[in-house]
PDB file of C-alpha atoms and ligand atoms in Angstrom:
ATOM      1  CA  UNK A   1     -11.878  69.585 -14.452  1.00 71.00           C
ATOM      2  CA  UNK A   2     -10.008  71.569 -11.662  1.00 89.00           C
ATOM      3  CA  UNK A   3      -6.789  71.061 -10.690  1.00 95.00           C
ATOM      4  CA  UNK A   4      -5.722  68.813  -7.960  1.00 97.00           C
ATOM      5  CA  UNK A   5      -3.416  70.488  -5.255  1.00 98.00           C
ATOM      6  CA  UNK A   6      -1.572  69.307  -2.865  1.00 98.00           C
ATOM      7  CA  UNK A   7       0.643  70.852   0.061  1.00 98.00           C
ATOM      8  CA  UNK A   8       3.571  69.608   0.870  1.00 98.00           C
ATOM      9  CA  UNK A   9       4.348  71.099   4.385  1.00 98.00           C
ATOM     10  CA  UNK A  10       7.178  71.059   6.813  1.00 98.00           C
ATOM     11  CA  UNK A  11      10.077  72.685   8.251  1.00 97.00           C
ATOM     12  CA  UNK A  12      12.566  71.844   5.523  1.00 98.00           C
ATOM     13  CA  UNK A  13      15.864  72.976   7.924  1.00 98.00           C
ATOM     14  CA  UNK A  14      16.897  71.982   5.013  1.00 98.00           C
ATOM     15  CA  UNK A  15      15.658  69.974   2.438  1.00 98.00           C
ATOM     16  CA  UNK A  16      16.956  66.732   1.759  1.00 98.00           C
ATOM     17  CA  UNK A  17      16.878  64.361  -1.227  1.00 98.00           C
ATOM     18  CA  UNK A  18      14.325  62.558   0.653  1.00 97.00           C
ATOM     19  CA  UNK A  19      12.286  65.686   0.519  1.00 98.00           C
ATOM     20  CA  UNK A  20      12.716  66.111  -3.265  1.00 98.00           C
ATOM     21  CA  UNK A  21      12.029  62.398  -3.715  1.00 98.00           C
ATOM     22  CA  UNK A  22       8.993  62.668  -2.041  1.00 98.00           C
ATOM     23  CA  UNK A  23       7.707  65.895  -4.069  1.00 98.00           C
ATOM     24  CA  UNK A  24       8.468  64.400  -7.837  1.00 98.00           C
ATOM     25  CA  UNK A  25       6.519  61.415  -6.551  1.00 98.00           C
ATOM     26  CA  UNK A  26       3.600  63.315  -5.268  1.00 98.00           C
ATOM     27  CA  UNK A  27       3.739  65.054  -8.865  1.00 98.00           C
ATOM     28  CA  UNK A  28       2.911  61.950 -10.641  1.00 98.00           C
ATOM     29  CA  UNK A  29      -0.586  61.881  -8.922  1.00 97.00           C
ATOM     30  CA  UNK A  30      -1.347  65.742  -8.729  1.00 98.00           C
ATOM     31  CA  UNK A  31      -1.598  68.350 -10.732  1.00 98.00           C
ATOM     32  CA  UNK A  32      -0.109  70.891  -8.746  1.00 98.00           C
ATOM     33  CA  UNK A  33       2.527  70.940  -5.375  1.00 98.00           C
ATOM     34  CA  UNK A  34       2.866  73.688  -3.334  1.00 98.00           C
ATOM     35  CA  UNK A  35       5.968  73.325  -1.081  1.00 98.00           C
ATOM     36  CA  UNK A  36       4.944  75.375   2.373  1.00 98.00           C
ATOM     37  CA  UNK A  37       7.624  76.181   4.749  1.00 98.00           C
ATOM     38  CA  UNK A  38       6.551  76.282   8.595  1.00 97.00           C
ATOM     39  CA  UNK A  39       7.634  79.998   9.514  1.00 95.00           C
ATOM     40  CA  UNK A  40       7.703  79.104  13.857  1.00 86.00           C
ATOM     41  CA  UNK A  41       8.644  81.776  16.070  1.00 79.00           C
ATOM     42  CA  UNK A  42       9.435  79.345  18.514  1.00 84.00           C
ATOM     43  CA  UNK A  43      11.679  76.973  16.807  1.00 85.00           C
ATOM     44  CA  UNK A  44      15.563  77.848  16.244  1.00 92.00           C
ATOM     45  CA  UNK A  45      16.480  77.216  12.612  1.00 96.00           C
ATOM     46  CA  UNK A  46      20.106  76.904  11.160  1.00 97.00           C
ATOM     47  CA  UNK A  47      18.634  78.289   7.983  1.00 97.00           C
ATOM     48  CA  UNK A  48      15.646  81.433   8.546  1.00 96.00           C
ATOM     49  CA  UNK A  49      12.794  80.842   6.509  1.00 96.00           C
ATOM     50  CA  UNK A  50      13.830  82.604   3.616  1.00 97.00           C
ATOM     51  CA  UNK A  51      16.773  80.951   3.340  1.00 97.00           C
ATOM     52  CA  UNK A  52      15.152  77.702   3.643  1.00 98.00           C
ATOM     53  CA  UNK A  53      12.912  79.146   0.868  1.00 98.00           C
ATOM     54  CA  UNK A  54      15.923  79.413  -1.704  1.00 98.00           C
ATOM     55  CA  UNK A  55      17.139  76.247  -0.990  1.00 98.00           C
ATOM     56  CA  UNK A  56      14.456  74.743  -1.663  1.00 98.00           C
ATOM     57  CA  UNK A  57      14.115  76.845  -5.021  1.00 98.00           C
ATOM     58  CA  UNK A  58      17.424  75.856  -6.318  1.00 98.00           C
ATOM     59  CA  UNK A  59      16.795  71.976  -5.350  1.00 98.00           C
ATOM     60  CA  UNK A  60      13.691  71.882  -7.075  1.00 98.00           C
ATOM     61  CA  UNK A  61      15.289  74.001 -10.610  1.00 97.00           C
ATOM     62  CA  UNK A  62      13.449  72.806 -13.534  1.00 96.00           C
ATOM     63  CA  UNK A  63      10.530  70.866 -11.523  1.00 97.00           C
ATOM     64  CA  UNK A  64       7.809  71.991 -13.425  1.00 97.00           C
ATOM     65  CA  UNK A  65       4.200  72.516 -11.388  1.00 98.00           C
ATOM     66  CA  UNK A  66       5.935  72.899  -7.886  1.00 98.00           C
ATOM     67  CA  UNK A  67       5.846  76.419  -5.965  1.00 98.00           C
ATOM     68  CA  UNK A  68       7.546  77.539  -2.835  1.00 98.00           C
ATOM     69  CA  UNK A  69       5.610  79.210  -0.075  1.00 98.00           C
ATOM     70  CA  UNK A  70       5.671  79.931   3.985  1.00 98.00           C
ATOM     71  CA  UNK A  71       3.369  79.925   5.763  1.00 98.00           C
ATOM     72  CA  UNK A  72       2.027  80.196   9.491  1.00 96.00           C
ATOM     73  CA  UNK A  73      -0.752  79.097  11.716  1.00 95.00           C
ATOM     74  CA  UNK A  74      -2.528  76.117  11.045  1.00 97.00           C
ATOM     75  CA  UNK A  75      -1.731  73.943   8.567  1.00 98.00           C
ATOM     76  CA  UNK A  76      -5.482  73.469   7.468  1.00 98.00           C
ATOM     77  CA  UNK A  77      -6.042  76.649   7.104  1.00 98.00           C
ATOM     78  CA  UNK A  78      -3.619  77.165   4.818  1.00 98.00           C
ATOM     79  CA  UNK A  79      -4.472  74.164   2.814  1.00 98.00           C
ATOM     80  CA  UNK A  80      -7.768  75.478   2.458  1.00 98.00           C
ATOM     81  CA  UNK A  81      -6.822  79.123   1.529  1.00 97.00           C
ATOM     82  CA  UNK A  82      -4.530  77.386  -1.563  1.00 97.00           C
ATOM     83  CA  UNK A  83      -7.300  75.671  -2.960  1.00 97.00           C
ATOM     84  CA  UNK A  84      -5.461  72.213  -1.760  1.00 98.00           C
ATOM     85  CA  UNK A  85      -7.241  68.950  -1.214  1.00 97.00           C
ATOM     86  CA  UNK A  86      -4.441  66.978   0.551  1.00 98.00           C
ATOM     87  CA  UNK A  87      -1.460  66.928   2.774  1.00 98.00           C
ATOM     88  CA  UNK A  88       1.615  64.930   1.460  1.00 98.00           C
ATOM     89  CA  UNK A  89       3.866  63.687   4.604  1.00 98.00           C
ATOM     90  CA  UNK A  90       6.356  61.108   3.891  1.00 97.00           C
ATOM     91  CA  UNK A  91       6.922  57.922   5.612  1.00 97.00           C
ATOM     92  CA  UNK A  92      10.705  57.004   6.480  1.00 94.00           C
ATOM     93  CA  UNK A  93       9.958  53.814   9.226  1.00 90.00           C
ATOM     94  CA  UNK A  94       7.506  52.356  11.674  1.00 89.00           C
ATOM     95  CA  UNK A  95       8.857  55.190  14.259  1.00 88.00           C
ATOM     96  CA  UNK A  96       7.386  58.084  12.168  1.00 93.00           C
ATOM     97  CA  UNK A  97       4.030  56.684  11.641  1.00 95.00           C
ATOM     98  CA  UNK A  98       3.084  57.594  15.336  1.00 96.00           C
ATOM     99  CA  UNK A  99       3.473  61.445  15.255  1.00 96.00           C
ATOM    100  CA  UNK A 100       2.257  61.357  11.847  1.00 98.00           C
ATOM    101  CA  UNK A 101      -1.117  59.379  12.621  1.00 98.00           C
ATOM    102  CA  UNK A 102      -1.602  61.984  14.908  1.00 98.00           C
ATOM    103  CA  UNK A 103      -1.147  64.953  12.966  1.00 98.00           C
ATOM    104  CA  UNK A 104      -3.508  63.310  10.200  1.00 98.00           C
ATOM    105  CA  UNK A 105      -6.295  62.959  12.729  1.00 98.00           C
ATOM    106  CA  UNK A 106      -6.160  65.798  14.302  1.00 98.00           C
ATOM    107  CA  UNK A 107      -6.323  67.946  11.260  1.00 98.00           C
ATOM    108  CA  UNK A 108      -9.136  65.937   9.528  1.00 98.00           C
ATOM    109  CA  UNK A 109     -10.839  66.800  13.016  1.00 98.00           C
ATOM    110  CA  UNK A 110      -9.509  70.655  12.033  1.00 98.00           C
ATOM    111  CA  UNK A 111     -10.961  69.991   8.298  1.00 97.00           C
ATOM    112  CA  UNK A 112     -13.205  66.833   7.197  1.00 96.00           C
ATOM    113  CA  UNK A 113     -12.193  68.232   3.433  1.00 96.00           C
ATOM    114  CA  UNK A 114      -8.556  67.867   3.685  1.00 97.00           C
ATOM    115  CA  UNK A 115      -6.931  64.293   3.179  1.00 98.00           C
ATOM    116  CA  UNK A 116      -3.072  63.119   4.043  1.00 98.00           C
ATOM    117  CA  UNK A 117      -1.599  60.894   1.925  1.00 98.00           C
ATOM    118  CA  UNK A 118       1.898  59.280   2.965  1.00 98.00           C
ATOM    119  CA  UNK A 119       4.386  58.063   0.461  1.00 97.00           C
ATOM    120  CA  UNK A 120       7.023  56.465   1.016  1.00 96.00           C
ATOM    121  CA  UNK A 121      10.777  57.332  -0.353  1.00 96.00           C
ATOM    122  CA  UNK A 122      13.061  55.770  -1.941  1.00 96.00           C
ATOM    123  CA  UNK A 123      14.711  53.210   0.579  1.00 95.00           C
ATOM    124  CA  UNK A 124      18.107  54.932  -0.267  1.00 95.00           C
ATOM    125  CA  UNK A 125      16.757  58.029   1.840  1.00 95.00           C
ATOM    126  CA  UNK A 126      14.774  55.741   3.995  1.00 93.00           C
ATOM    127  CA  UNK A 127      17.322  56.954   7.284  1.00 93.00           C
ATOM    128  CA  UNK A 128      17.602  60.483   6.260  1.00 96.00           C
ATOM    129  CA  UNK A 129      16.564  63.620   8.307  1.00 97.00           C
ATOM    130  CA  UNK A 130      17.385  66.951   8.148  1.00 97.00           C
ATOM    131  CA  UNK A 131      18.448  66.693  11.902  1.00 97.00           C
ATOM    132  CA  UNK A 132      20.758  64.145  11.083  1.00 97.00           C
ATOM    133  CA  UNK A 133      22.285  66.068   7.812  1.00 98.00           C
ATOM    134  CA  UNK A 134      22.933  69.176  10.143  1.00 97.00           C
ATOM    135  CA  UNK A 135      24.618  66.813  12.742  1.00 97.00           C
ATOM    136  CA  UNK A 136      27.138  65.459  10.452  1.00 97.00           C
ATOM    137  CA  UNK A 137      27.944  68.580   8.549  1.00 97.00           C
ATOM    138  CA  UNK A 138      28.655  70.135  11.958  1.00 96.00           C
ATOM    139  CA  UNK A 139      31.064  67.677  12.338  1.00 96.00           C
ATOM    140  CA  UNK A 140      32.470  67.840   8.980  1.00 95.00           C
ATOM    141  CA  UNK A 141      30.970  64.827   7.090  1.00 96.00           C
ATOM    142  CA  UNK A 142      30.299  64.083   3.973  1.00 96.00           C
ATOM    143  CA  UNK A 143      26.868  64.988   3.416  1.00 97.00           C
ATOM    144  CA  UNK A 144      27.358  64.204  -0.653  1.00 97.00           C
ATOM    145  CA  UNK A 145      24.664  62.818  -2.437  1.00 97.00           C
ATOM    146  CA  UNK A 146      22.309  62.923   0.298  1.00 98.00           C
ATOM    147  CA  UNK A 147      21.002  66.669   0.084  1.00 98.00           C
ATOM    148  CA  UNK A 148      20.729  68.508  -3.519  1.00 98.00           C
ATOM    149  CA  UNK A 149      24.017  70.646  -3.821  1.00 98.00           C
ATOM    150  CA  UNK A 150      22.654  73.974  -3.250  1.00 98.00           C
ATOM    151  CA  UNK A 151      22.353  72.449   0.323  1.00 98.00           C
ATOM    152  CA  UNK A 152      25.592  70.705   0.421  1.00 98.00           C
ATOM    153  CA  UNK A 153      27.313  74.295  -0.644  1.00 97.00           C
ATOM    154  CA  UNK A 154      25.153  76.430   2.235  1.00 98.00           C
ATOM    155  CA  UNK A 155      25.985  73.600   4.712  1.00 98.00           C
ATOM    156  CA  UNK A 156      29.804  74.254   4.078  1.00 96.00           C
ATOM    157  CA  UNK A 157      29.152  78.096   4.026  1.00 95.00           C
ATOM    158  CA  UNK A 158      27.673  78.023   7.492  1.00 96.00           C
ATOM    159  CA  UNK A 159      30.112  75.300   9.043  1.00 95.00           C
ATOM    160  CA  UNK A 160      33.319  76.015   7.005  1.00 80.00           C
ATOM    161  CA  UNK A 161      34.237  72.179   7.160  1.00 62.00           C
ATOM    162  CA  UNK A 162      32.067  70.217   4.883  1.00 51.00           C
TER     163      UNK A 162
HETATM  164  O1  PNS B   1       8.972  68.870   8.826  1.00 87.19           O
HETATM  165  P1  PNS B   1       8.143  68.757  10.073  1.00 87.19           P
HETATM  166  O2  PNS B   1       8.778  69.583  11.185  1.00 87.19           O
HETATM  167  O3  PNS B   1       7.892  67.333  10.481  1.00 87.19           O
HETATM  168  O4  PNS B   1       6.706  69.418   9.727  1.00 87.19           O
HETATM  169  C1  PNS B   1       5.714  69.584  10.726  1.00 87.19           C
HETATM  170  C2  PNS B   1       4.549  70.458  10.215  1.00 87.19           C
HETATM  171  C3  PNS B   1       5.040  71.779   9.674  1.00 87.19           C
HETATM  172  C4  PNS B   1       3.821  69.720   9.106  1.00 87.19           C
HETATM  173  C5  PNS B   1       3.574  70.663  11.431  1.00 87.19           C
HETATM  174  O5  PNS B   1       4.293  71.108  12.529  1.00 87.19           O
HETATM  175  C6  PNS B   1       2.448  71.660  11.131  1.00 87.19           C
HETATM  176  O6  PNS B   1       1.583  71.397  10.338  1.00 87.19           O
HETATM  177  N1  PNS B   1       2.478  72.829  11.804  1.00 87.19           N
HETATM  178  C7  PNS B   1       1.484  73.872  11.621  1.00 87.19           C
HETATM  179  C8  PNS B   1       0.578  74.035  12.834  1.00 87.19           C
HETATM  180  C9  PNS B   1      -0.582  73.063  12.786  1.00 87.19           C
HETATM  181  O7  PNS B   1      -1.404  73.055  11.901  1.00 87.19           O
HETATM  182  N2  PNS B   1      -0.650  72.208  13.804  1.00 87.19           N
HETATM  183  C10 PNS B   1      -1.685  71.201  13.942  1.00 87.19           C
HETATM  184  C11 PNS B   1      -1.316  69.932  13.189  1.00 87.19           C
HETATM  185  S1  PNS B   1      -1.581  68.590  14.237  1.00 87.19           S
END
């Protein structure tokens, strides 16, 4: 039989433990994740896409079956040239189901052979965001526990105050 793979895609500025929880859950029903990072021209990062790359690396150490890409363009296009046969988004609250019906309908318009599949984390990262994480350690927060260290060590790198 051949392996299931899915594509976990996003912008990752940076991952999260909401992020990792999602990927080791979408492990237990595929055979195979590929982690894409959204390399956008027009978006300003705080980490560059290699960077965000890294991170990501480091967080996931020891995850077996998980890879690390970027990638540009359309999303099912890229799904497609990996061999994938689903998107995983996850599902934080009623407010992110909007934008993310929308992105699941307009790429099975895109692609009738690519599925998304929502999970839901943990509810102990149910508030996170990366958006939020970069606000607070800009501030000098605590972002412990709530991002994988490697992340919680760059944070403090780039905003000397962590
Ligand atoms: O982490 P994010 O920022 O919520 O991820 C958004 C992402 C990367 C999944 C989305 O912006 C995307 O797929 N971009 C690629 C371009 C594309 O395919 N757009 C059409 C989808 S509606």
């Amino acid at each position: 039989m051949s392996e299931r793979i899915a594509i976990c895609p996003g912008t990752f500025d940076p991952i999260t433990n909401g992020h990792v929880d999602i990927i080791q859950r979408s492990l237990r029903i595929f055979d195979r994740v590929v982690v894409a990072v959204l390399v956008n021209p027009q978006k300003r990062p705080l980490f560059e896409s290699q960077r965000r790359i890294e991170l990501i690396r480091a967080s996931l150490q020891g995850v077996e079956r998980v890879e690390v890409e970027s990638f540009q363009g359309l999303l099912v296009d890229y799904v497609k040239e990996r061999g994938g046969s689903a998107i995983i988004r996850g599902l934080r609250a009623v407010s992110d189901f909007e934008y993310e019906l929308q992105m699941a309908l307009m790429n099975r318009r895109l692609s009738q052979e690519v599925e998304t599949v929502f999970m839901m984390p943990s509810e102990e990262y149910s508030f996170l965001s990366s958006t939020m994480i970069k606000e607070i350690a800009s501030f000098g927060g605590s972002v412990r526990g709530l991002v994988p260290e490697p992340v919680e060590r760059a944070l403090r790198e780039v905003f000397h105050n962590v």
